[in-house]
Amino acid sequence: MIDLRSDTLTQPSEAMRAAMAAAPVGDDVYAEDPTIGELEQRVAELLGHEAGLFCATGSLANVLGVAQHVRPGQEVLCDSGAHIARAEMGAHGALTGVTMRTWVTHDGRTEPELVEELLAPDAGPYLVSTACVAIENTHNFGGGTVQPLDALTQTSALCRDAGVRLHLDGARLWNAHVATGTPLADYGTLFDTVSVCFSKGLGAPVGSVLVGSAEAMANARVLRKRLGGGWRQAGLLAAGCLYALDHHVERLADDHAAASAFAAAVTAGSSVTLADPETNIVVVPTGSLPATEVVARAAARGVRVSTVGARVVRAVTHLDVTTAQCADAGAILAEVLQA
Ligand SMILES: *Cc1c(COP(=O)(O)O)cnc(C)c1O
């Protein structure tokens, strides 16, 4: 079975497990876990921020990040395909009282004009005030698209001029960094808070880090505990993330090459023409076939992909599949699409 449903499916390697087993740990609710401290500090520095907070999931890091900027009843703006809007089980509304309005894009790529049209800071007593804009990079449901740096820079400037804060959902910011060579801090410093995941392309079993000002991270630590997300000797998990930082960032280029090979094989073997993917996610329209049927037929032939729309499937390349396997998987999917 070639499993391309998600880059979260990877198994920790022997070397990563050894690093985890050897990690010095302490009680993180007392802020006494040295391995977590090292990870938080390292990630904050990489992204050009003061402090970090280790979290169990990217969803939790996003909820904590957005909540630093938006009071209950205020709004965060994002695009309609954003993970925070679609895939976090309504946490921002349900848990922290944040409301949301969205702009619509074709592939998740940010257009500053669309953001500007929605911005409503200080909307007075009649309308909801915008407190934050959230951007996703790379864009998951958009197909692993990399946000162009100039669009981010413009969006950041117009938000800052309007007194609106910025949160970056950087679950796959590592992929954007490797695909473009843009330093992580060049992305990071355009935002007030940034979340990054270690359990996606970086191949760690668990973990995300939120970064921002020392004050914001102190407040986020309180909210994390309130939500039941305080943890103890979680340095065992942070050690997997540190291992991933040292060994699994540059190799994301391999995942991007594997995604290209997959897309090329789909294009070569079917009437679907796919653009060369920018990173490790390939979104494939299924034409007249329902996505669920394509997923079932591909699985019967040893290839697992996931449904992301009624007639759209998604394949994600990762650490545990080779480029050759991905090319084979693309050829099989092409046959399924032609059937
Ligand atoms: C995976 C992902 C997250 C976080 O997901 P968790 O499963 O909560 O770790 C956040 N944003 C994006 C874009 C993602 O792909």
mmCIF file of C-alpha atoms and ligand atoms in Angstrom:
data_model
loop_
_atom_site.group_PDB
_atom_site.id
_atom_site.type_symbol
_atom_site.label_atom_id
_atom_site.label_comp_id
_atom_site.label_asym_id
_atom_site.label_seq_id
_atom_site.Cartn_x
_atom_site.Cartn_y
_atom_site.Cartn_z
ATOM 1 C CA MET A 1 0.000 0.000 0.000
ATOM 2 C CA ILE A 2 1.319 3.465 -0.935
ATOM 3 C CA ASP A 3 -0.365 5.757 1.573
ATOM 4 C CA LEU A 4 -0.618 9.365 0.400
ATOM 5 C CA ARG A 5 -3.610 10.409 2.492
ATOM 6 C CA SER A 6 -1.515 12.760 4.621
ATOM 7 C CA ASP A 7 1.988 13.684 5.728
ATOM 8 C CA THR A 8 0.825 13.086 9.313
ATOM 9 C CA LEU A 9 0.987 9.309 8.793
ATOM 10 C CA THR A 10 4.753 8.956 9.115
ATOM 11 C CA GLN A 11 6.283 6.627 11.691
ATOM 12 C CA PRO A 12 9.068 7.998 13.912
ATOM 13 C CA SER A 13 12.394 6.577 12.740
ATOM 14 C CA GLU A 14 14.651 4.487 15.010
ATOM 15 C CA ALA A 15 17.029 7.439 15.375
ATOM 16 C CA MET A 16 14.172 9.781 16.312
ATOM 17 C CA ARG A 17 12.886 7.267 18.880
ATOM 18 C CA ALA A 18 16.394 6.996 20.351
ATOM 19 C CA ALA A 19 16.634 10.793 20.658
ATOM 20 C CA MET A 20 13.227 10.846 22.367
ATOM 21 C CA ALA A 21 14.162 8.093 24.799
ATOM 22 C CA ALA A 22 17.357 9.902 25.817
ATOM 23 C CA ALA A 23 15.808 13.352 26.384
ATOM 24 C CA PRO A 24 16.186 15.052 29.780
ATOM 25 C CA VAL A 25 12.694 15.975 30.996
ATOM 26 C CA GLY A 26 10.874 17.816 33.788
ATOM 27 C CA ASP A 27 7.402 19.031 34.682
ATOM 28 C CA ASP A 28 6.395 21.524 31.990
ATOM 29 C CA VAL A 29 3.498 22.954 34.018
ATOM 30 C CA TYR A 30 6.284 24.141 36.358
ATOM 31 C CA ALA A 31 8.221 25.251 33.224
ATOM 32 C CA GLU A 32 10.955 22.781 34.226
ATOM 33 C CA ASP A 33 11.338 20.647 31.118
ATOM 34 C CA PRO A 34 14.733 21.513 29.590
ATOM 35 C CA THR A 35 14.016 19.806 26.271
ATOM 36 C CA ILE A 36 10.776 21.744 25.799
ATOM 37 C CA GLY A 37 12.589 24.947 26.778
ATOM 38 C CA GLU A 38 15.237 24.281 24.147
ATOM 39 C CA LEU A 39 12.649 23.589 21.448
ATOM 40 C CA GLU A 40 10.570 26.675 22.276
ATOM 41 C CA GLN A 41 13.612 28.928 22.258
ATOM 42 C CA ARG A 42 15.031 27.481 19.068
ATOM 43 C CA VAL A 43 11.786 27.795 17.129
ATOM 44 C CA ALA A 44 11.178 31.341 18.412
ATOM 45 C CA GLU A 45 14.655 32.360 17.200
ATOM 46 C CA LEU A 46 14.198 30.684 13.825
ATOM 47 C CA LEU A 47 10.970 32.620 13.263
ATOM 48 C CA GLY A 48 12.282 35.937 14.588
ATOM 49 C CA HIS A 49 10.124 36.030 17.739
ATOM 50 C CA GLU A 50 10.744 36.402 21.469
ATOM 51 C CA ALA A 51 9.224 33.242 22.900
ATOM 52 C CA GLY A 52 7.561 29.954 22.046
ATOM 53 C CA LEU A 53 4.991 27.567 23.490
ATOM 54 C CA PHE A 54 4.989 23.831 22.805
ATOM 55 C CA CYS A 55 1.489 22.454 22.111
ATOM 56 C CA ALA A 56 -0.016 19.047 21.438
ATOM 57 C CA THR A 57 -1.502 20.045 18.089
ATOM 58 C CA GLY A 58 -1.493 22.730 15.446
ATOM 59 C CA SER A 59 -5.167 23.334 16.121
ATOM 60 C CA LEU A 60 -4.407 24.158 19.755
ATOM 61 C CA ALA A 61 -1.525 26.447 18.724
ATOM 62 C CA ASN A 62 -3.836 28.264 16.291
ATOM 63 C CA VAL A 63 -6.602 28.667 18.886
ATOM 64 C CA LEU A 64 -4.100 30.056 21.411
ATOM 65 C CA GLY A 65 -2.515 32.330 18.796
ATOM 66 C CA VAL A 66 -5.742 33.820 17.470
ATOM 67 C CA ALA A 67 -7.098 34.246 21.014
ATOM 68 C CA GLN A 68 -4.127 36.496 21.853
ATOM 69 C CA HIS A 69 -5.427 39.001 19.315
ATOM 70 C CA VAL A 70 -9.216 38.653 19.269
ATOM 71 C CA ARG A 71 -11.573 39.196 22.207
ATOM 72 C CA PRO A 72 -14.849 37.265 22.336
ATOM 73 C CA GLY A 73 -17.262 38.783 19.827
ATOM 74 C CA GLN A 74 -14.552 40.331 17.674
ATOM 75 C CA GLU A 75 -13.566 38.746 14.371
ATOM 76 C CA VAL A 76 -10.630 37.092 12.693
ATOM 77 C CA LEU A 77 -10.549 37.259 8.900
ATOM 78 C CA CYS A 78 -9.196 34.353 6.873
ATOM 79 C CA ASP A 79 -9.790 32.676 3.530
ATOM 80 C CA SER A 80 -12.744 30.332 3.123
ATOM 81 C CA GLY A 81 -10.516 27.278 2.694
ATOM 82 C CA ALA A 82 -8.409 27.979 5.793
ATOM 83 C CA HIS A 83 -7.685 25.163 8.222
ATOM 84 C CA ILE A 84 -8.780 27.428 11.106
ATOM 85 C CA ALA A 85 -12.178 27.848 9.419
ATOM 86 C CA ARG A 86 -12.750 24.337 8.100
ATOM 87 C CA ALA A 87 -10.731 21.821 10.051
ATOM 88 C CA GLU A 88 -10.555 22.893 13.693
ATOM 89 C CA MET A 89 -14.059 21.800 14.640
ATOM 90 C CA GLY A 90 -15.218 25.373 15.147
ATOM 91 C CA ALA A 91 -12.829 25.726 18.096
ATOM 92 C CA HIS A 92 -12.323 29.455 17.634
ATOM 93 C CA GLY A 93 -16.039 30.104 17.998
ATOM 94 C CA ALA A 94 -16.858 27.297 20.384
ATOM 95 C CA LEU A 95 -13.977 27.742 22.845
ATOM 96 C CA THR A 96 -12.707 31.305 22.637
ATOM 97 C CA GLY A 97 -15.764 33.202 21.340
ATOM 98 C CA VAL A 98 -14.090 34.461 18.178
ATOM 99 C CA THR A 99 -16.188 35.155 15.079
ATOM 100 C CA MET A 100 -14.909 34.739 11.565
ATOM 101 C CA ARG A 101 -15.445 36.212 8.105
ATOM 102 C CA THR A 102 -13.759 34.838 5.035
ATOM 103 C CA TRP A 103 -12.541 35.908 1.617
ATOM 104 C CA VAL A 104 -12.598 33.465 -1.282
ATOM 105 C CA THR A 105 -9.616 32.498 -3.403
ATOM 106 C CA HIS A 106 -9.034 29.908 -6.099
ATOM 107 C CA ASP A 107 -6.069 28.101 -4.578
ATOM 108 C CA GLY A 108 -5.551 29.708 -1.191
ATOM 109 C CA ARG A 109 -3.127 32.324 -2.458
ATOM 110 C CA THR A 110 -3.593 35.577 -0.556
ATOM 111 C CA GLU A 111 -4.734 38.640 -2.477
ATOM 112 C CA PRO A 112 -4.172 41.764 -0.350
ATOM 113 C CA GLU A 113 -7.074 43.587 -2.072
ATOM 114 C CA LEU A 114 -9.521 40.919 -0.880
ATOM 115 C CA VAL A 115 -8.236 41.248 2.683
ATOM 116 C CA GLU A 116 -8.459 45.031 2.507
ATOM 117 C CA GLU A 117 -12.111 44.889 1.391
ATOM 118 C CA LEU A 118 -13.083 42.946 4.515
ATOM 119 C CA LEU A 119 -11.011 44.836 7.097
ATOM 120 C CA ALA A 120 -13.260 46.591 9.598
ATOM 121 C CA PRO A 121 -11.199 47.686 12.593
ATOM 122 C CA ASP A 122 -13.086 49.817 15.121
ATOM 123 C CA ALA A 123 -16.431 49.099 13.468
ATOM 124 C CA GLY A 124 -18.284 50.898 16.237
ATOM 125 C CA PRO A 125 -21.436 49.777 18.041
ATOM 126 C CA TYR A 126 -23.240 48.365 14.971
ATOM 127 C CA LEU A 127 -20.780 45.993 13.299
ATOM 128 C CA VAL A 128 -18.246 43.397 14.397
ATOM 129 C CA SER A 129 -14.707 44.787 14.637
ATOM 130 C CA THR A 130 -11.815 43.025 12.930
ATOM 131 C CA ALA A 131 -9.052 42.293 15.406
ATOM 132 C CA CYS A 132 -6.903 39.845 13.440
ATOM 133 C CA VAL A 133 -6.143 38.460 9.984
ATOM 134 C CA ALA A 134 -4.963 34.855 9.700
ATOM 135 C CA ILE A 135 -3.043 33.455 6.737
ATOM 136 C CA GLU A 136 -2.019 29.867 6.007
ATOM 137 C CA ASN A 137 1.370 29.040 4.441
ATOM 138 C CA THR A 138 1.628 26.658 2.709
ATOM 139 C CA HIS A 139 -2.067 26.418 1.981
ATOM 140 C CA ASN A 140 -3.344 22.914 2.679
ATOM 141 C CA PHE A 141 -6.672 22.714 0.837
ATOM 142 C CA GLY A 142 -5.356 25.088 -1.825
ATOM 143 C CA GLY A 143 -2.920 22.328 -2.826
ATOM 144 C CA GLY A 144 0.232 23.099 -0.859
ATOM 145 C CA THR A 145 0.471 26.544 -2.432
ATOM 146 C CA VAL A 146 3.189 28.875 -1.222
ATOM 147 C CA GLN A 147 2.053 32.378 -0.320
ATOM 148 C CA PRO A 148 4.038 34.888 -2.394
ATOM 149 C CA LEU A 149 6.223 36.950 -0.068
ATOM 150 C CA ASP A 150 5.170 40.254 -1.625
ATOM 151 C CA ALA A 151 1.472 39.506 -1.027
ATOM 152 C CA LEU A 152 2.261 38.641 2.604
ATOM 153 C CA THR A 153 4.330 41.788 3.004
ATOM 154 C CA GLN A 154 1.531 43.954 1.595
ATOM 155 C CA THR A 155 -1.098 42.235 3.736
ATOM 156 C CA SER A 156 1.026 42.621 6.835
ATOM 157 C CA ALA A 157 1.569 46.334 6.120
ATOM 158 C CA LEU A 158 -2.092 47.079 5.543
ATOM 159 C CA CYS A 159 -3.113 45.223 8.707
ATOM 160 C CA ARG A 160 -0.494 46.985 10.799
ATOM 161 C CA ASP A 161 -1.595 50.350 9.411
ATOM 162 C CA ALA A 162 -5.153 49.477 10.413
ATOM 163 C CA GLY A 163 -4.127 48.322 13.906
ATOM 164 C CA VAL A 164 -5.152 44.744 13.105
ATOM 165 C CA ARG A 165 -2.976 41.850 14.349
ATOM 166 C CA LEU A 166 -1.722 38.964 12.207
ATOM 167 C CA HIS A 167 -1.542 35.237 12.858
ATOM 168 C CA LEU A 168 0.247 32.798 10.567
ATOM 169 C CA ASP A 169 -0.916 29.186 10.440
ATOM 170 C CA GLY A 170 2.458 27.843 9.404
ATOM 171 C CA ALA A 171 1.725 24.150 9.870
ATOM 172 C CA ARG A 172 3.761 23.624 6.688
ATOM 173 C CA LEU A 173 5.853 26.808 6.744
ATOM 174 C CA TRP A 174 8.899 24.508 6.546
ATOM 175 C CA ASN A 175 7.760 23.432 3.073
ATOM 176 C CA ALA A 176 7.386 27.069 1.943
ATOM 177 C CA HIS A 177 10.870 27.817 3.298
ATOM 178 C CA VAL A 178 12.467 24.865 1.490
ATOM 179 C CA ALA A 179 10.541 25.434 -1.757
ATOM 180 C CA THR A 180 11.516 29.122 -2.018
ATOM 181 C CA GLY A 181 14.678 29.513 0.052
ATOM 182 C CA THR A 182 12.949 32.347 1.951
ATOM 183 C CA PRO A 183 14.391 32.481 5.499
ATOM 184 C CA LEU A 184 11.830 31.408 8.104
ATOM 185 C CA ALA A 185 12.246 34.710 9.962
ATOM 186 C CA ASP A 186 11.358 36.675 6.807
ATOM 187 C CA TYR A 187 7.956 35.000 6.973
ATOM 188 C CA GLY A 188 7.740 34.992 10.749
ATOM 189 C CA THR A 189 8.358 38.668 11.422
ATOM 190 C CA LEU A 190 5.431 39.730 9.200
ATOM 191 C CA PHE A 191 3.101 38.240 11.855
ATOM 192 C CA ASP A 192 2.390 38.748 15.563
ATOM 193 C CA THR A 193 2.051 35.014 16.220
ATOM 194 C CA VAL A 194 3.051 31.983 14.164
ATOM 195 C CA SER A 195 2.211 28.306 14.640
ATOM 196 C CA VAL A 196 4.333 25.551 13.099
ATOM 197 C CA CYS A 197 3.769 21.764 13.082
ATOM 198 C CA PHE A 198 6.302 19.002 13.612
ATOM 199 C CA SER A 199 3.878 16.153 12.978
ATOM 200 C CA LYS A 200 3.422 16.892 9.248
ATOM 201 C CA GLY A 201 6.319 16.819 6.810
ATOM 202 C CA LEU A 202 8.896 16.931 9.581
ATOM 203 C CA GLY A 203 7.847 13.460 10.682
ATOM 204 C CA ALA A 204 7.644 13.823 14.471
ATOM 205 C CA PRO A 205 4.827 11.892 16.165
ATOM 206 C CA VAL A 206 3.341 14.867 18.061
ATOM 207 C CA GLY A 207 3.820 18.582 18.455
ATOM 208 C CA SER A 208 3.432 22.164 17.337
ATOM 209 C CA VAL A 209 5.037 25.361 18.549
ATOM 210 C CA LEU A 210 3.364 28.764 18.770
ATOM 211 C CA VAL A 211 5.681 31.796 18.790
ATOM 212 C CA GLY A 212 5.117 35.471 19.570
ATOM 213 C CA SER A 213 6.043 38.073 22.186
ATOM 214 C CA ALA A 214 7.036 36.900 25.666
ATOM 215 C CA GLU A 215 3.855 38.488 27.023
ATOM 216 C CA ALA A 216 1.608 36.782 24.456
ATOM 217 C CA MET A 217 3.242 33.408 25.150
ATOM 218 C CA ALA A 218 2.779 33.852 28.916
ATOM 219 C CA ASN A 219 -0.930 34.508 28.306
ATOM 220 C CA ALA A 220 -1.169 31.627 25.844
ATOM 221 C CA ARG A 221 0.361 29.345 28.504
ATOM 222 C CA VAL A 222 -2.490 30.222 30.872
ATOM 223 C CA LEU A 223 -5.140 29.589 28.214
ATOM 224 C CA ARG A 224 -3.471 26.312 27.215
ATOM 225 C CA LYS A 225 -3.767 25.113 30.819
ATOM 226 C CA ARG A 226 -7.383 26.323 31.020
ATOM 227 C CA LEU A 227 -8.210 24.235 27.952
ATOM 228 C CA GLY A 228 -6.606 21.167 29.519
ATOM 229 C CA GLY A 229 -3.487 21.377 27.385
ATOM 230 C CA GLY A 230 -0.889 21.716 30.157
ATOM 231 C CA TRP A 231 1.443 18.735 30.170
ATOM 232 C CA ARG A 232 4.234 17.328 32.218
ATOM 233 C CA GLN A 233 7.345 15.432 30.975
ATOM 234 C CA ALA A 234 6.425 16.194 27.359
ATOM 235 C CA GLY A 235 10.113 16.778 26.618
ATOM 236 C CA LEU A 236 9.997 13.200 25.322
ATOM 237 C CA LEU A 237 7.877 14.587 22.487
ATOM 238 C CA ALA A 238 9.837 17.820 22.122
ATOM 239 C CA ALA A 239 12.971 15.713 21.580
ATOM 240 C CA GLY A 240 11.323 14.193 18.497
ATOM 241 C CA CYS A 241 10.671 17.715 17.230
ATOM 242 C CA LEU A 242 14.289 18.796 17.861
ATOM 243 C CA TYR A 243 15.467 15.704 16.000
ATOM 244 C CA ALA A 244 13.158 16.635 13.116
ATOM 245 C CA LEU A 245 14.545 20.192 13.050
ATOM 246 C CA ASP A 246 18.069 18.829 12.728
ATOM 247 C CA HIS A 247 17.375 16.072 10.211
ATOM 248 C CA HIS A 248 14.096 16.513 8.370
ATOM 249 C CA VAL A 249 13.858 20.100 7.139
ATOM 250 C CA GLU A 250 16.130 20.177 4.089
ATOM 251 C CA ARG A 251 14.894 16.757 2.958
ATOM 252 C CA LEU A 252 11.412 18.240 2.363
ATOM 253 C CA ALA A 253 12.820 18.968 -1.110
ATOM 254 C CA ASP A 254 12.588 15.198 -1.698
ATOM 255 C CA ASP A 255 8.870 15.283 -0.859
ATOM 256 C CA HIS A 256 8.393 18.145 -3.305
ATOM 257 C CA ALA A 257 10.175 16.165 -6.048
ATOM 258 C CA ALA A 258 8.001 13.141 -5.235
ATOM 259 C CA ALA A 259 4.856 15.278 -5.527
ATOM 260 C CA SER A 260 6.049 16.512 -8.936
ATOM 261 C CA ALA A 261 6.608 12.916 -10.055
ATOM 262 C CA PHE A 262 3.124 11.954 -8.851
ATOM 263 C CA ALA A 263 1.462 14.892 -10.645
ATOM 264 C CA ALA A 264 3.424 14.249 -13.848
ATOM 265 C CA ALA A 265 2.314 10.607 -13.844
ATOM 266 C CA VAL A 266 -1.347 11.601 -13.393
ATOM 267 C CA THR A 267 -1.057 14.074 -16.272
ATOM 268 C CA ALA A 268 0.753 11.577 -18.500
ATOM 269 C CA GLY A 269 -1.775 8.786 -17.962
ATOM 270 C CA SER A 270 -5.097 10.604 -17.912
ATOM 271 C CA SER A 271 -7.010 13.486 -19.451
ATOM 272 C CA VAL A 272 -6.463 15.515 -16.268
ATOM 273 C CA THR A 273 -3.711 18.111 -16.598
ATOM 274 C CA LEU A 274 -2.110 19.029 -13.282
ATOM 275 C CA ALA A 275 0.177 21.979 -12.727
ATOM 276 C CA ASP A 276 3.543 21.108 -11.209
ATOM 277 C CA PRO A 277 2.892 21.188 -7.442
ATOM 278 C CA GLU A 278 4.825 23.801 -5.484
ATOM 279 C CA THR A 279 5.335 21.615 -2.416
ATOM 280 C CA ASN A 280 4.166 18.205 -1.136
ATOM 281 C CA ILE A 281 0.404 18.356 -1.770
ATOM 282 C CA VAL A 282 -1.327 17.465 -5.017
ATOM 283 C CA VAL A 283 -5.013 18.243 -5.482
ATOM 284 C CA VAL A 284 -6.608 16.194 -8.267
ATOM 285 C CA PRO A 285 -10.035 16.958 -9.793
ATOM 286 C CA THR A 286 -11.900 13.697 -10.471
ATOM 287 C CA GLY A 287 -14.015 14.951 -13.393
ATOM 288 C CA SER A 288 -17.319 13.095 -13.665
ATOM 289 C CA LEU A 289 -16.389 10.517 -11.001
ATOM 290 C CA PRO A 290 -17.312 11.140 -7.359
ATOM 291 C CA ALA A 291 -14.187 11.561 -5.219
ATOM 292 C CA THR A 292 -15.323 8.791 -2.865
ATOM 293 C CA GLU A 293 -15.392 6.340 -5.761
ATOM 294 C CA VAL A 294 -11.920 7.353 -6.937
ATOM 295 C CA VAL A 295 -10.612 6.922 -3.379
ATOM 296 C CA ALA A 296 -12.161 3.426 -3.135
ATOM 297 C CA ARG A 297 -10.917 2.286 -6.552
ATOM 298 C CA ALA A 298 -7.404 3.597 -5.923
ATOM 299 C CA ALA A 299 -7.322 1.860 -2.533
ATOM 300 C CA ALA A 300 -8.319 -1.427 -4.189
ATOM 301 C CA ARG A 301 -5.197 -0.993 -6.328
ATOM 302 C CA GLY A 302 -2.884 -0.212 -3.417
ATOM 303 C CA VAL A 303 -2.914 3.593 -3.423
ATOM 304 C CA ARG A 304 -4.517 5.601 -0.655
ATOM 305 C CA VAL A 305 -5.535 9.219 -1.250
ATOM 306 C CA SER A 306 -8.128 11.324 0.565
ATOM 307 C CA THR A 307 -11.314 13.161 -0.378
ATOM 308 C CA VAL A 308 -11.202 16.953 0.021
ATOM 309 C CA GLY A 309 -14.304 17.849 -2.003
ATOM 310 C CA ALA A 310 -17.170 16.131 -3.832
ATOM 311 C CA ARG A 311 -15.010 15.770 -6.953
ATOM 312 C CA VAL A 312 -11.532 16.443 -5.637
ATOM 313 C CA VAL A 313 -8.984 14.089 -4.082
ATOM 314 C CA ARG A 314 -5.695 14.972 -2.400
ATOM 315 C CA ALA A 315 -2.355 13.185 -2.303
ATOM 316 C CA VAL A 316 0.375 14.238 0.117
ATOM 317 C CA THR A 317 3.965 13.038 -0.135
ATOM 318 C CA HIS A 318 6.087 12.420 2.936
ATOM 319 C CA LEU A 319 9.097 10.847 4.639
ATOM 320 C CA ASP A 320 7.804 7.268 4.371
ATOM 321 C CA VAL A 321 7.295 7.109 0.570
ATOM 322 C CA THR A 322 9.882 7.262 -2.203
ATOM 323 C CA THR A 323 9.730 9.277 -5.430
ATOM 324 C CA ALA A 324 9.462 6.017 -7.400
ATOM 325 C CA GLN A 325 6.487 4.910 -5.295
ATOM 326 C CA CYS A 326 4.828 8.278 -5.840
ATOM 327 C CA ALA A 327 5.331 8.044 -9.602
ATOM 328 C CA ASP A 328 3.767 4.547 -9.523
ATOM 329 C CA ALA A 329 0.887 5.834 -7.408
ATOM 330 C CA GLY A 330 0.274 8.669 -9.891
ATOM 331 C CA ALA A 331 0.150 6.189 -12.794
ATOM 332 C CA ILE A 332 -2.370 4.036 -10.904
ATOM 333 C CA LEU A 333 -4.530 7.048 -10.042
ATOM 334 C CA ALA A 334 -4.453 8.085 -13.717
ATOM 335 C CA GLU A 335 -5.817 4.660 -14.697
ATOM 336 C CA VAL A 336 -8.549 4.941 -12.087
ATOM 337 C CA LEU A 337 -9.505 8.379 -13.423
ATOM 338 C CA GLN A 338 -9.684 7.085 -17.007
ATOM 339 C CA ALA A 339 -11.846 4.081 -16.118
HETATM 340 C C1 LIG B 1 -2.525 19.925 10.069
HETATM 341 C C2 LIG B 1 -2.772 21.373 10.053
HETATM 342 C C3 LIG B 1 -2.962 22.084 11.236
HETATM 343 C C4 LIG B 1 -2.957 21.452 12.609
HETATM 344 O O1 LIG B 1 -3.604 20.263 12.690
HETATM 345 P P1 LIG B 1 -3.554 19.356 14.017
HETATM 346 O O2 LIG B 1 -4.077 18.074 13.498
HETATM 347 O O3 LIG B 1 -4.436 20.009 14.982
HETATM 348 O O4 LIG B 1 -2.137 19.294 14.467
HETATM 349 C C5 LIG B 1 -3.157 23.443 11.142
HETATM 350 N N1 LIG B 1 -3.149 24.058 9.967
HETATM 351 C C6 LIG B 1 -2.950 23.421 8.810
HETATM 352 C C7 LIG B 1 -2.917 24.180 7.536
HETATM 353 C C8 LIG B 1 -2.761 22.047 8.805
HETATM 354 O O5 LIG B 1 -2.580 21.410 7.656
#
